[in-house]
Coordinates of C-alpha atoms and ligand atoms in Angstrom, one line a residue:
M1310 CA 155.1 -67.1 -40.5
R1311 CA 157.5 -69.2 -42.6
S1312 CA 159.3 -71.8 -40.7
L1313 CA 163.0 -71.5 -40.1
R1314 CA 163.7 -74.4 -42.4
A1315 CA 161.7 -73.0 -45.2
V1316 CA 163.6 -69.7 -44.9
R1317 CA 166.9 -71.5 -44.7
R1318 CA 166.1 -73.6 -47.7
N1319 CA 165.5 -70.5 -49.6
Y1320 CA 168.8 -69.1 -48.5
I1321 CA 170.8 -72.0 -49.3
Y1322 CA 169.3 -73.4 -52.5
D1323 CA 167.4 -70.7 -54.3
L1324 CA 170.1 -68.4 -55.4
P1325 CA 170.0 -65.6 -56.2
H1326 CA 167.6 -64.6 -53.5
A1327 CA 168.0 -60.9 -53.1
A1328 CA 164.5 -60.4 -54.4
F1329 CA 163.1 -62.8 -51.9
L1330 CA 164.9 -60.9 -49.1
K1331 CA 163.4 -57.6 -50.1
E1332 CA 159.9 -58.9 -50.2
E1333 CA 160.1 -60.8 -47.0
F1334 CA 161.7 -58.1 -44.9
D1335 CA 159.4 -55.4 -45.8
L1336 CA 156.7 -57.4 -43.9
G1337 CA 158.3 -56.7 -40.6
K1338 CA 160.9 -57.9 -38.2
D1339 CA 161.0 -61.5 -37.4
L1340 CA 163.8 -63.4 -35.6
S1341 CA 164.6 -65.9 -38.4
Q1342 CA 164.5 -63.2 -41.0
E1343 CA 166.7 -60.8 -39.0
I1344 CA 169.2 -63.6 -38.5
G1345 CA 168.8 -64.9 -42.0
R1346 CA 169.9 -61.6 -43.5
R1347 CA 173.1 -61.4 -41.5
R1348 CA 176.5 -62.1 -43.0
T1349 CA 179.4 -62.0 -40.7
F1350 CA 182.9 -62.4 -42.2
A1351 CA 186.5 -61.5 -41.7
I1352 CA 188.8 -60.0 -44.3
I1353 CA 192.3 -61.5 -44.3
S1354 CA 195.4 -60.6 -46.3
H1355 CA 199.1 -59.9 -46.1
P1356 CA 199.7 -56.2 -45.4
D1357 CA 199.3 -53.9 -48.4
A1358 CA 197.3 -56.4 -50.5
G1359 CA 194.4 -53.9 -50.3
K1360 CA 192.2 -55.1 -47.4
T1361 CA 191.5 -51.6 -46.1
T1362 CA 190.7 -50.3 -49.5
L1363 CA 188.3 -53.2 -50.2
T1364 CA 186.6 -52.7 -46.9
E1365 CA 186.2 -49.0 -47.6
K1366 CA 184.6 -49.8 -50.9
F1367 CA 182.2 -52.3 -49.3
L1368 CA 181.2 -49.5 -46.9
L1369 CA 180.8 -47.2 -49.8
Y1370 CA 178.4 -49.5 -51.6
G1371 CA 176.5 -50.0 -48.4
G1372 CA 176.1 -46.3 -48.1
A1373 CA 177.8 -46.3 -44.7
I1374 CA 180.3 -43.8 -45.8
N1375 CA 180.2 -41.0 -48.4
L1376 CA 182.7 -40.3 -51.0
A1377 CA 182.9 -36.7 -52.2
G1378 CA 185.9 -37.2 -54.3
S1379 CA 188.5 -39.8 -54.6
V1380 CA 191.4 -38.5 -52.6
K1381 CA 189.4 -36.7 -50.0
G1382 CA 186.9 -39.5 -49.8
K1383 CA 189.6 -42.0 -49.2
A1384 CA 191.1 -40.0 -46.4
T1385 CA 187.8 -39.5 -44.8
A1386 CA 186.9 -43.1 -45.0
R1387 CA 190.2 -44.1 -43.5
H1388 CA 189.7 -41.7 -40.7
A1389 CA 186.2 -42.9 -40.0
V1390 CA 187.2 -46.5 -39.9
S1391 CA 190.2 -46.0 -37.7
D1392 CA 188.6 -43.6 -35.2
W1393 CA 187.8 -46.4 -32.8
M1394 CA 191.4 -47.3 -32.6
E1395 CA 192.8 -43.8 -32.1
I1396 CA 192.5 -44.0 -28.3
E1397 CA 194.6 -47.1 -28.2
K1398 CA 197.1 -45.7 -30.7
E1399 CA 197.7 -42.6 -28.6
R1400 CA 198.3 -44.7 -25.6
G1401 CA 200.8 -46.8 -27.4
I1402 CA 198.7 -49.9 -27.2
S1403 CA 198.4 -52.2 -30.2
V1404 CA 195.6 -51.6 -32.6
T1405 CA 193.2 -54.4 -32.2
S1406 CA 190.6 -55.9 -34.6
S1407 CA 187.6 -53.7 -35.2
V1408 CA 184.1 -54.6 -36.3
L1409 CA 182.0 -52.8 -38.7
Q1410 CA 178.3 -53.2 -39.4
F1411 CA 176.4 -51.9 -42.4
E1412 CA 173.4 -52.6 -44.6
Y1413 CA 173.6 -53.6 -48.3
D1414 CA 170.7 -54.8 -50.5
N1415 CA 168.8 -55.8 -47.4
Y1416 CA 171.6 -57.8 -46.0
C1417 CA 173.0 -56.8 -42.6
I1418 CA 176.8 -57.2 -42.9
N1419 CA 179.3 -57.5 -40.1
I1420 CA 182.9 -57.2 -41.2
L1421 CA 185.6 -58.2 -38.8
D1422 CA 188.8 -56.5 -39.6
T1423 CA 192.0 -58.5 -38.9
P1424 CA 194.9 -56.2 -38.2
G1425 CA 198.2 -56.8 -40.0
H1426 CA 201.7 -55.4 -40.0
Q1427 CA 203.2 -55.0 -36.6
D1428 CA 199.7 -55.0 -35.1
F1429 CA 199.4 -58.6 -35.9
S1430 CA 198.6 -60.4 -32.7
E1431 CA 196.6 -63.3 -31.3
D1432 CA 193.6 -61.1 -31.6
T1433 CA 193.9 -61.3 -35.3
Y1434 CA 193.5 -65.1 -35.1
R1435 CA 190.7 -65.0 -32.5
T1436 CA 188.7 -62.7 -34.7
L1437 CA 188.5 -65.5 -37.2
M1438 CA 186.7 -67.6 -34.5
A1439 CA 183.9 -65.1 -34.6
A1440 CA 183.4 -65.1 -38.4
D1441 CA 181.3 -67.4 -40.5
S1442 CA 183.4 -66.9 -43.6
A1443 CA 186.6 -65.1 -44.7
V1444 CA 187.5 -63.0 -47.7
M1445 CA 191.1 -63.4 -48.7
V1446 CA 192.6 -60.5 -50.5
I1447 CA 195.7 -61.3 -52.6
D1448 CA 197.9 -58.8 -54.5
A1449 CA 197.9 -60.0 -58.1
S1450 CA 201.6 -59.2 -58.5
K1451 CA 202.6 -60.9 -55.3
G1452 CA 200.5 -64.0 -55.0
V1453 CA 200.2 -65.9 -51.7
E1454 CA 202.3 -64.2 -49.0
A1455 CA 203.4 -65.1 -45.5
Q1456 CA 200.6 -63.6 -43.4
T1457 CA 197.9 -64.9 -45.7
R1458 CA 199.3 -68.3 -45.3
K1459 CA 199.1 -68.1 -41.5
L1460 CA 195.5 -66.7 -41.4
F1461 CA 194.4 -69.2 -44.0
K1462 CA 195.6 -72.0 -41.7
V1463 CA 193.3 -70.8 -38.9
C1464 CA 190.3 -70.5 -41.3
G1465 CA 191.1 -74.0 -42.5
M1466 CA 191.1 -75.3 -39.0
R1467 CA 187.5 -74.1 -38.7
G1468 CA 186.4 -75.2 -42.1
I1469 CA 184.7 -71.9 -42.9
P1470 CA 184.1 -70.8 -46.5
I1471 CA 187.0 -68.7 -48.0
F1472 CA 186.4 -66.3 -50.9
T1473 CA 189.4 -65.0 -52.8
F1474 CA 189.6 -61.5 -54.2
I1475 CA 192.7 -61.1 -56.4
N1476 CA 193.3 -57.4 -56.3
K1477 CA 195.3 -54.7 -58.1
L1478 CA 194.6 -55.9 -61.7
D1479 CA 195.1 -52.3 -62.8
R1480 CA 198.8 -53.0 -62.2
E1481 CA 201.0 -55.6 -63.8
A1482 CA 199.9 -59.0 -62.5
N1483 CA 201.2 -62.5 -62.4
D1484 CA 199.8 -65.0 -64.9
T1485 CA 196.3 -65.9 -63.9
F1486 CA 196.8 -69.6 -64.1
D1487 CA 200.0 -69.3 -62.0
L1488 CA 198.1 -67.4 -59.4
L1489 CA 195.4 -70.1 -59.1
D1490 CA 198.1 -72.8 -59.1
E1491 CA 199.9 -71.1 -56.3
I1492 CA 196.7 -70.9 -54.2
E1493 CA 196.0 -74.5 -54.7
K1494 CA 199.6 -75.7 -54.0
E1495 CA 200.4 -73.3 -51.2
L1496 CA 197.2 -73.3 -49.3
G1497 CA 195.9 -76.7 -50.3
I1498 CA 192.4 -75.6 -51.5
A1499 CA 190.8 -76.1 -54.8
T1500 CA 189.9 -72.9 -56.8
C1501 CA 187.0 -72.0 -58.9
P1502 CA 187.3 -68.7 -60.8
I1503 CA 183.9 -67.0 -60.9
N1504 CA 185.3 -64.3 -63.2
W1505 CA 188.4 -64.0 -65.3
P1506 CA 190.6 -61.0 -65.8
I1507 CA 191.0 -59.6 -69.3
G1508 CA 194.6 -58.2 -69.5
C1509 CA 196.2 -56.3 -66.6
G1510 CA 198.0 -53.1 -65.8
K1511 CA 197.7 -50.5 -68.6
N1512 CA 196.0 -53.2 -70.7
F1513 CA 193.4 -54.1 -68.1
K1514 CA 190.1 -54.2 -69.9
G1515 CA 187.7 -55.8 -67.5
V1516 CA 186.6 -59.3 -66.4
Y1517 CA 184.7 -62.1 -68.0
D1518 CA 181.8 -63.3 -65.8
R1519 CA 181.7 -67.1 -66.2
K1520 CA 178.1 -67.5 -65.0
T1521 CA 176.5 -65.0 -67.4
A1522 CA 179.2 -65.4 -70.1
N1523 CA 179.4 -61.7 -70.3
V1524 CA 182.4 -59.4 -70.7
I1525 CA 182.3 -56.5 -68.2
T1526 CA 184.5 -53.7 -69.3
Y1527 CA 186.7 -51.5 -67.2
E1528 CA 187.1 -47.8 -67.7
D1529 CA 189.8 -46.1 -65.9
T1530 CA 187.5 -43.3 -64.7
Q1531 CA 186.2 -45.0 -61.7
K1532 CA 188.6 -43.9 -59.0
G1533 CA 186.7 -43.1 -55.9
T1534 CA 183.3 -42.9 -57.5
K1535 CA 180.6 -45.4 -56.8
E1536 CA 179.3 -46.2 -60.2
G1537 CA 182.0 -46.5 -62.8
E1538 CA 181.2 -46.7 -66.5
T1539 CA 181.0 -50.3 -67.3
T1540 CA 179.6 -52.0 -70.4
V1541 CA 178.3 -55.5 -70.3
I1542 CA 178.7 -57.4 -73.6
P1543 CA 178.0 -61.1 -74.2
L1544 CA 181.2 -62.9 -75.2
S1545 CA 179.3 -64.4 -78.1
D1546 CA 178.8 -60.9 -79.6
E1547 CA 182.3 -61.0 -80.9
A1548 CA 182.4 -57.8 -82.9
N1549 CA 181.1 -55.8 -80.1
A1550 CA 183.4 -57.4 -77.5
V1551 CA 186.4 -57.0 -79.8
S1552 CA 185.7 -53.3 -80.2
Y1553 CA 186.2 -52.9 -76.4
I1554 CA 189.0 -55.4 -75.6
G1555 CA 190.7 -55.7 -79.0
D1556 CA 191.5 -58.7 -81.2
E1557 CA 194.4 -60.1 -79.3
L1558 CA 192.8 -60.1 -75.8
Y1559 CA 189.6 -61.5 -77.2
E1560 CA 191.5 -64.4 -78.7
K1561 CA 193.5 -64.9 -75.5
L1562 CA 190.3 -64.8 -73.4
T1563 CA 188.4 -67.4 -75.4
G1564 CA 191.5 -69.7 -75.4
E1565 CA 191.8 -69.3 -71.6
I1566 CA 188.1 -69.9 -71.0
E1567 CA 188.2 -73.1 -72.9
L1568 CA 191.2 -74.2 -70.9
L1569 CA 189.6 -73.2 -67.7
D1570 CA 186.3 -74.9 -68.4
G1571 CA 188.2 -78.1 -69.0
A1572 CA 190.7 -77.9 -66.2
S1573 CA 189.3 -75.9 -63.2
A1574 CA 187.2 -77.4 -60.4
E1575 CA 183.5 -77.2 -61.0
Y1576 CA 181.4 -74.7 -59.1
D1577 CA 180.0 -76.5 -56.1
L1578 CA 178.3 -74.5 -53.4
D1579 CA 178.5 -77.3 -50.8
A1580 CA 182.2 -77.6 -51.3
I1581 CA 182.5 -73.8 -51.0
R1582 CA 180.5 -73.7 -47.8
A1583 CA 182.6 -76.6 -46.4
G1584 CA 185.8 -74.5 -47.0
K1585 CA 187.1 -77.0 -49.6
L1586 CA 186.7 -74.9 -52.6
T1587 CA 187.4 -71.2 -52.9
P1588 CA 185.6 -69.0 -55.4
V1589 CA 188.0 -66.6 -57.0
F1590 CA 187.3 -63.1 -58.2
F1591 CA 189.5 -60.5 -59.9
G1592 CA 189.4 -56.8 -59.7
S1593 CA 190.9 -53.5 -58.5
A1594 CA 189.7 -52.2 -55.2
L1595 CA 191.4 -48.9 -55.7
T1596 CA 189.5 -48.1 -58.9
N1597 CA 186.3 -49.9 -57.7
F1598 CA 186.4 -52.3 -60.5
G1599 CA 185.0 -55.8 -59.7
V1600 CA 184.1 -54.8 -56.1
E1601 CA 180.3 -54.7 -56.4
I1602 CA 180.2 -57.8 -58.6
F1603 CA 182.3 -59.6 -55.9
L1604 CA 180.0 -58.3 -53.1
K1605 CA 176.9 -59.5 -54.8
Y1606 CA 178.1 -63.0 -55.6
F1607 CA 179.8 -63.3 -52.2
L1608 CA 176.6 -62.4 -50.3
E1609 CA 174.7 -65.0 -52.3
M1610 CA 177.3 -67.8 -51.8
T1611 CA 178.3 -67.2 -48.2
T1612 CA 176.4 -68.6 -45.2
T1613 CA 174.0 -67.1 -42.8
P1614 CA 175.2 -67.3 -39.1
L1615 CA 176.3 -70.8 -38.6
P1616 CA 175.3 -73.2 -35.8
R1617 CA 178.1 -73.6 -33.2
K1618 CA 179.3 -76.5 -31.0
S1619 CA 178.7 -76.4 -27.3
D1620 CA 179.1 -78.9 -24.4
I1621 CA 175.4 -79.7 -24.7
G1622 CA 175.5 -80.2 -28.5
I1623 CA 174.9 -77.9 -31.5
I1624 CA 173.3 -74.5 -30.8
D1625 CA 171.1 -73.3 -33.6
P1626 CA 171.2 -69.6 -34.3
V1627 CA 167.5 -69.3 -34.8
E1628 CA 165.9 -72.0 -32.7
N1629 CA 167.9 -71.4 -29.6
D1630 CA 167.5 -68.3 -27.3
F1631 CA 170.2 -65.7 -26.9
S1632 CA 173.7 -66.9 -26.4
A1633 CA 177.2 -65.5 -27.2
F1634 CA 180.8 -66.1 -26.6
V1635 CA 183.7 -63.7 -25.8
F1636 CA 186.3 -63.7 -28.5
K1637 CA 188.3 -60.6 -27.6
I1638 CA 188.9 -58.4 -24.6
Q1639 CA 190.1 -54.9 -25.1
A1640 CA 191.8 -53.5 -22.0
N1641 CA 191.7 -50.0 -20.6
M1642 CA 190.1 -48.1 -23.4
N1643 CA 189.7 -45.2 -21.0
K1644 CA 192.9 -44.2 -19.1
A1645 CA 190.9 -42.8 -16.2
H1646 CA 189.2 -46.1 -15.5
R1647 CA 190.5 -49.6 -15.5
D1648 CA 187.7 -50.7 -17.7
R1649 CA 187.8 -53.3 -20.4
I1650 CA 185.5 -54.1 -23.3
A1651 CA 184.6 -57.7 -23.9
F1652 CA 183.7 -58.4 -27.5
M1653 CA 181.0 -61.0 -28.0
R1654 CA 179.8 -62.8 -31.0
I1655 CA 176.1 -63.5 -30.7
C1656 CA 175.6 -67.1 -31.8
S1657 CA 171.9 -67.6 -31.3
G1658 CA 168.7 -65.7 -30.7
K1659 CA 168.1 -62.0 -30.0
F1660 CA 170.0 -59.9 -27.6
D1661 CA 167.9 -57.6 -25.5
A1662 CA 169.9 -55.1 -23.4
S1663 CA 167.3 -54.9 -20.7
A1664 CA 167.2 -58.7 -20.1
E1665 CA 169.4 -60.6 -17.6
V1666 CA 171.8 -63.2 -18.9
R1667 CA 173.9 -65.9 -17.4
H1668 CA 177.7 -65.7 -17.5
V1669 CA 178.4 -69.4 -17.5
Q1670 CA 182.0 -69.5 -16.4
G1671 CA 181.5 -67.0 -13.6
D1672 CA 178.2 -68.7 -12.7
K1673 CA 176.4 -65.4 -12.3
V1674 CA 173.2 -63.9 -13.7
L1675 CA 173.8 -60.3 -14.7
R1676 CA 172.8 -57.6 -17.1
L1677 CA 175.4 -56.8 -19.8
S1678 CA 176.5 -53.2 -19.3
Q1679 CA 176.7 -50.5 -22.0
P1680 CA 176.4 -52.9 -24.9
Q1681 CA 177.8 -51.2 -28.0
Q1682 CA 178.0 -51.8 -31.7
I1683 CA 180.4 -50.3 -34.1
M1684 CA 178.6 -48.9 -37.1
A1685 CA 181.3 -47.9 -39.7
S1686 CA 182.3 -44.7 -38.1
E1687 CA 180.8 -44.6 -34.6
R1688 CA 180.1 -46.6 -31.6
K1689 CA 176.5 -46.6 -30.5
V1690 CA 174.7 -48.2 -27.6
V1691 CA 172.4 -51.0 -28.7
D1692 CA 169.1 -52.2 -27.3
E1693 CA 168.9 -55.3 -29.4
A1694 CA 171.1 -57.4 -31.7
Y1695 CA 170.8 -60.7 -33.4
A1696 CA 172.8 -63.9 -33.9
G1697 CA 175.7 -63.0 -36.2
D1698 CA 176.2 -59.6 -34.7
I1699 CA 179.1 -58.5 -32.6
I1700 CA 178.6 -56.4 -29.4
G1701 CA 181.2 -54.9 -27.1
V1702 CA 180.1 -54.8 -23.5
F1703 CA 181.7 -53.1 -20.5
D1704 CA 183.7 -55.7 -18.6
P1705 CA 184.5 -55.1 -14.9
G1706 CA 187.1 -57.8 -15.1
I1707 CA 184.9 -60.8 -15.0
F1708 CA 185.1 -62.2 -18.6
S1709 CA 187.8 -64.3 -20.1
I1710 CA 188.4 -65.1 -23.8
G1711 CA 186.1 -68.0 -24.8
D1712 CA 183.5 -67.4 -22.1
T1713 CA 179.8 -68.1 -22.8
V1714 CA 176.8 -66.0 -21.9
C1715 CA 173.3 -67.4 -22.4
M1716 CA 169.8 -67.0 -20.9
P1717 CA 169.6 -67.4 -17.1
K1718 CA 167.6 -70.6 -17.3
E1719 CA 170.3 -72.2 -19.4
K1720 CA 173.8 -73.3 -18.7
F1721 CA 176.1 -74.4 -21.5
A1722 CA 179.5 -73.5 -22.7
Y1723 CA 180.7 -73.0 -26.3
E1724 CA 183.9 -74.8 -27.4
G1725 CA 186.9 -72.9 -26.1
I1726 CA 188.9 -70.7 -28.4
P1727 CA 192.2 -72.3 -29.1
T1728 CA 195.5 -70.8 -28.0
F1729 CA 197.5 -69.9 -31.0
A1730 CA 201.2 -70.6 -31.3
P1731 CA 203.3 -67.5 -30.4
E1732 CA 206.2 -67.0 -32.7
H1733 CA 208.4 -64.7 -30.6
F1734 CA 209.7 -65.4 -27.1
A1735 CA 211.5 -63.4 -24.4
R1736 CA 212.6 -64.0 -20.9
V1737 CA 211.1 -61.3 -18.5
R1738 CA 213.4 -59.8 -15.9
Q1739 CA 212.0 -57.6 -13.2
V1740 CA 214.1 -54.5 -12.6
D1741 CA 213.0 -53.9 -9.0
T1742 CA 212.6 -57.4 -7.5
M1743 CA 210.8 -55.9 -4.5
K1744 CA 207.7 -55.5 -6.6
R1745 CA 207.2 -59.2 -7.1
K1746 CA 203.5 -59.2 -6.1
Q1747 CA 202.5 -56.4 -8.6
F1748 CA 204.6 -58.0 -11.3
V1749 CA 202.9 -61.4 -10.9
K1750 CA 199.4 -59.7 -10.7
G1751 CA 200.1 -57.6 -13.8
I1752 CA 201.5 -60.3 -15.9
T1753 CA 198.7 -62.7 -14.9
Q1754 CA 196.0 -60.2 -15.7
I1755 CA 197.5 -59.2 -19.1
A1756 CA 197.8 -62.9 -19.9
Q1757 CA 194.2 -63.5 -19.0
E1758 CA 193.1 -60.8 -21.4
G1759 CA 195.0 -62.9 -24.0
A1760 CA 197.5 -60.2 -25.1
I1761 CA 200.5 -62.4 -24.2
Q1762 CA 201.1 -66.0 -23.2
V1763 CA 203.1 -66.8 -20.2
F1764 CA 205.3 -69.8 -19.7
Q1765 CA 207.4 -71.1 -16.9
E1766 CA 210.5 -73.3 -16.8
F1767 CA 209.2 -76.8 -16.6
K1768 CA 210.6 -77.7 -13.2
T1769 CA 210.3 -74.4 -11.4
G1770 CA 207.5 -71.9 -10.6
M1771 CA 207.1 -68.2 -11.4
E1772 CA 210.8 -67.4 -10.8
E1773 CA 211.7 -67.8 -14.5
I1774 CA 209.1 -66.3 -16.8
I1775 CA 209.0 -66.6 -20.5
V1776 CA 206.5 -64.6 -22.5
G1777 CA 205.4 -65.6 -26.0
V1778 CA 203.6 -63.4 -28.5
V1779 CA 202.2 -63.7 -32.0
G1780 CA 203.3 -60.2 -33.0
V1781 CA 206.4 -58.4 -31.7
L1782 CA 204.5 -55.3 -30.9
Q1783 CA 202.9 -57.1 -28.0
F1784 CA 206.2 -57.0 -26.2
D1785 CA 206.1 -53.2 -26.2
V1786 CA 202.5 -53.4 -25.1
L1787 CA 203.4 -55.6 -22.2
K1788 CA 206.3 -53.3 -21.1
F1789 CA 204.1 -50.2 -21.4
R1790 CA 201.2 -51.6 -19.6
L1791 CA 203.2 -53.1 -16.7
E1792 CA 204.9 -49.7 -16.2
N1793 CA 201.8 -47.6 -16.6
E1794 CA 199.2 -49.8 -14.9
Y1795 CA 201.1 -51.8 -12.4
N1796 CA 204.1 -49.6 -11.8
V1797 CA 206.5 -52.4 -12.6
E1798 CA 209.6 -52.0 -14.7
I1799 CA 210.8 -55.0 -16.7
R1800 CA 213.6 -56.0 -19.1
L1801 CA 212.9 -58.4 -21.9
E1802 CA 215.6 -60.7 -23.1
P1803 CA 214.8 -62.1 -26.5
L1804 CA 215.0 -65.9 -26.9
P1805 CA 215.7 -67.7 -30.2
Y1806 CA 212.7 -69.9 -30.2
E1807 CA 210.2 -69.6 -33.0
H1808 CA 208.1 -72.7 -32.8
I1809 CA 206.0 -73.9 -29.9
R1810 CA 204.1 -77.2 -29.7
W1811 CA 201.5 -78.4 -27.2
I1812 CA 201.8 -82.0 -26.2
E1813 CA 198.6 -83.7 -27.1
N1814 CA 199.1 -87.0 -25.2
P1815 CA 199.5 -86.3 -21.5
D1816 CA 200.7 -89.8 -20.7
I1817 CA 204.1 -89.1 -22.3
D1818 CA 206.8 -89.1 -19.7
L1819 CA 208.4 -85.7 -20.1
D1820 CA 211.6 -86.5 -18.1
R1821 CA 212.4 -89.2 -20.6
L1822 CA 211.5 -87.2 -23.7
T1823 CA 214.5 -86.8 -25.9
G1824 CA 214.6 -83.8 -28.2
T1825 CA 217.2 -81.8 -30.1
S1826 CA 219.7 -79.7 -28.2
D1827 CA 217.8 -76.5 -28.9
M1828 CA 214.6 -77.8 -27.5
K1829 CA 213.2 -76.4 -24.2
K1830 CA 210.5 -77.9 -22.0
V1831 CA 208.1 -75.4 -20.5
K1832 CA 204.6 -75.3 -19.0
D1833 CA 201.8 -72.8 -19.4
M1834 CA 199.8 -71.1 -16.7
K1835 CA 197.6 -74.1 -16.3
G1836 CA 200.6 -76.5 -16.0
N1837 CA 200.2 -78.0 -19.5
P1838 CA 203.6 -79.1 -20.8
L1839 CA 204.9 -77.6 -24.0
L1840 CA 208.0 -77.7 -26.1
L1841 CA 209.9 -74.7 -27.6
F1842 CA 212.1 -75.1 -30.7
V1843 CA 214.4 -72.8 -32.6
N1844 CA 213.6 -74.3 -36.0
A1845 CA 211.0 -76.4 -37.7
W1846 CA 213.5 -79.2 -38.4
S1847 CA 213.9 -79.8 -34.6
V1848 CA 210.1 -80.3 -34.3
G1849 CA 210.2 -83.1 -36.9
M1850 CA 213.3 -84.7 -35.3
T1851 CA 211.7 -84.7 -31.8
V1852 CA 208.6 -86.4 -33.1
E1853 CA 210.7 -88.9 -34.9
R1854 CA 212.8 -89.7 -31.8
N1855 CA 209.9 -90.2 -29.4
A1856 CA 207.5 -92.9 -30.5
G1857 CA 203.9 -91.9 -29.9
L1858 CA 204.5 -88.2 -29.2
V1859 CA 201.7 -86.1 -30.7
L1860 CA 202.4 -82.4 -31.0
S1861 CA 199.9 -79.6 -31.9
E1862 CA 200.2 -76.0 -33.0
F1863 CA 197.1 -75.0 -31.2
G1864 CA 196.4 -75.3 -27.5
R1865 CA 193.0 -75.7 -26.0
N1866 CA 191.8 -73.2 -23.4
Ligands
LIG2588 P1 196.1 -53.4 -46.5 O1 194.9 -52.9 -45.7 O2 195.8 -54.7 -47.0 O3 197.3 -53.2 -45.8 O4 196.2 -52.5 -47.9 P2 195.6 -51.1 -48.2 O5 194.2 -51.2 -48.6 O6 196.0 -50.1 -47.2 O7 196.4 -50.8 -49.6 C1 197.8 -50.8 -49.7 C2 198.2 -49.9 -50.8 O8 197.8 -50.5 -52.0 C3 197.6 -48.5 -50.8 O9 198.5 -47.7 -51.4 C4 196.4 -48.7 -51.7 O10 196.0 -47.4 -52.3 C5 196.9 -49.6 -52.7 N1 195.9 -50.4 -53.4 C6 194.8 -51.0 -52.9 N2 194.1 -51.6 -53.8 C7 194.6 -51.3 -55.0 C8 194.3 -51.6 -56.4 O11 193.3 -52.2 -56.7 N3 195.1 -51.1 -57.3 C9 196.2 -50.3 -57.0 N4 197.0 -49.9 -58.0 N5 196.6 -50.0 -55.7 C10 195.8 -50.5 -54.7 P3 199.5 -46.7 -50.6 O12 200.2 -45.9 -51.6 O13 200.3 -47.5 -49.7 O14 198.5 -45.9 -49.7 P4 197.6 -44.6 -50.1 O15 198.5 -43.5 -50.1 O16 197.0 -44.9 -51.4 O17 196.6 -44.6 -49.0

């Protein structure tokens, strides 16, 4: 058997390695091979940039969904993908991130979807904690947008590789150099275009692949079908290339490539893997153009499941036995039962459903109940899974976000998942003050699941409760769930705060801390002091006025 390191070396350095993968895996299942062929990533974007469409196309190439025809196919795909969430939707509960697994070219791919729009919540951020890399979809006519910026920040915090897919080239697009400039300036990451668009909108002719120096032409006949008609022409074959893309675009392209070769960051796989350089691809998810090229390059460049930090040191995905951490808890999927599903990212080894595991934080040895995996359109019970995979297990109310499970003989904990800054705040008023006990129980449990964050006035106890959420829909979820599950009616009074900061240095004397007039001192459920501000300017002023004060946008669990 090849050693882990030999296999890894192949993965990392001998690219492309798809052929290697095929040969090796036909020989049978082996832990390091199973883990080595896994790619677990999240797709991030601002709403409407094309994240869903791109995900569907990935599934299509992986054969996980079928497309009979464009329109029908798209509807079917959407339905299939969103099935899992229907139950929650019907119940008025926010749509949470879903996980899809499929096979492509001998890779086993886990896609973590990050919900956008009004469904945006802390779960969206937490999902990124479970991913080894992220695909950032940008609308070519819009550039970097607000939500992309926020999600990017979280990816940056983890230093995971980020791949950029600039979408909708079949429509009018911003200037390509301007788009790259914007990514570099707004997000602070260097860019390295892997391909380059030739025209856009009605004039979109295809992309130029910088590695092979080929022009790959676009035919507008590819809607919904898997294999579009593309022709690959070496750029050096001028006459042929011109016959496809025309004189003007040929000249423009050669000029741009020359500029690019001189000005853009060099391709550097180490920098990509360290999250310091983002490879950029162009295409049109709707018409399928550029999707498979992207998928192939992406799978080669991105990492296998990464080692993770724990309180006993780094845990290696292959050399260590089974371990996982909980990154999301989905409450009450079934109205009849108060059950919850805890989503775990397997970080090392092989999960065997029949074996006992240790829940470290609960200090109990148990068997994970009804482990499930989501395979494109359905949930299925799994007997085994590997590092890189995500499983959802039945949770009788014992797990919390960030908890670790490992083999019974071991006892270590993964680094906690940070608490992300809420952006909307409201004071909670109980309509019937007699139901105090249910109210406190309900709000505490919902906060434990991580759907909301609860704060109290700094000097008092639970009398004055402030809730903070990442997405406003979570307020409705809270109200709905308190009424339906705990029989408690509440009123929410919106507060003007938009910025929250954790105080990093606990030795600061909070009574003497002087802030701006809009600043509010609060504490979280664990008693940690925090500051709320109405605007970003006040944050800066407060830091300036209090020597030594260190504020953070992320809290530690
Ligand atoms: P999201 O998940 O990021 O929110 O975006 P989604 O894929 O739902 O796409 C948003 C809209 O953009 C959809 O149109 C989709 O068809 C369109 N779109 C996605 N990729 C491309 C592309 O490459 N080119 C063009 N021209 N359009 C694209 P819609 O009208 O809002 O929805 P639908 O009626 O098509 O489902």
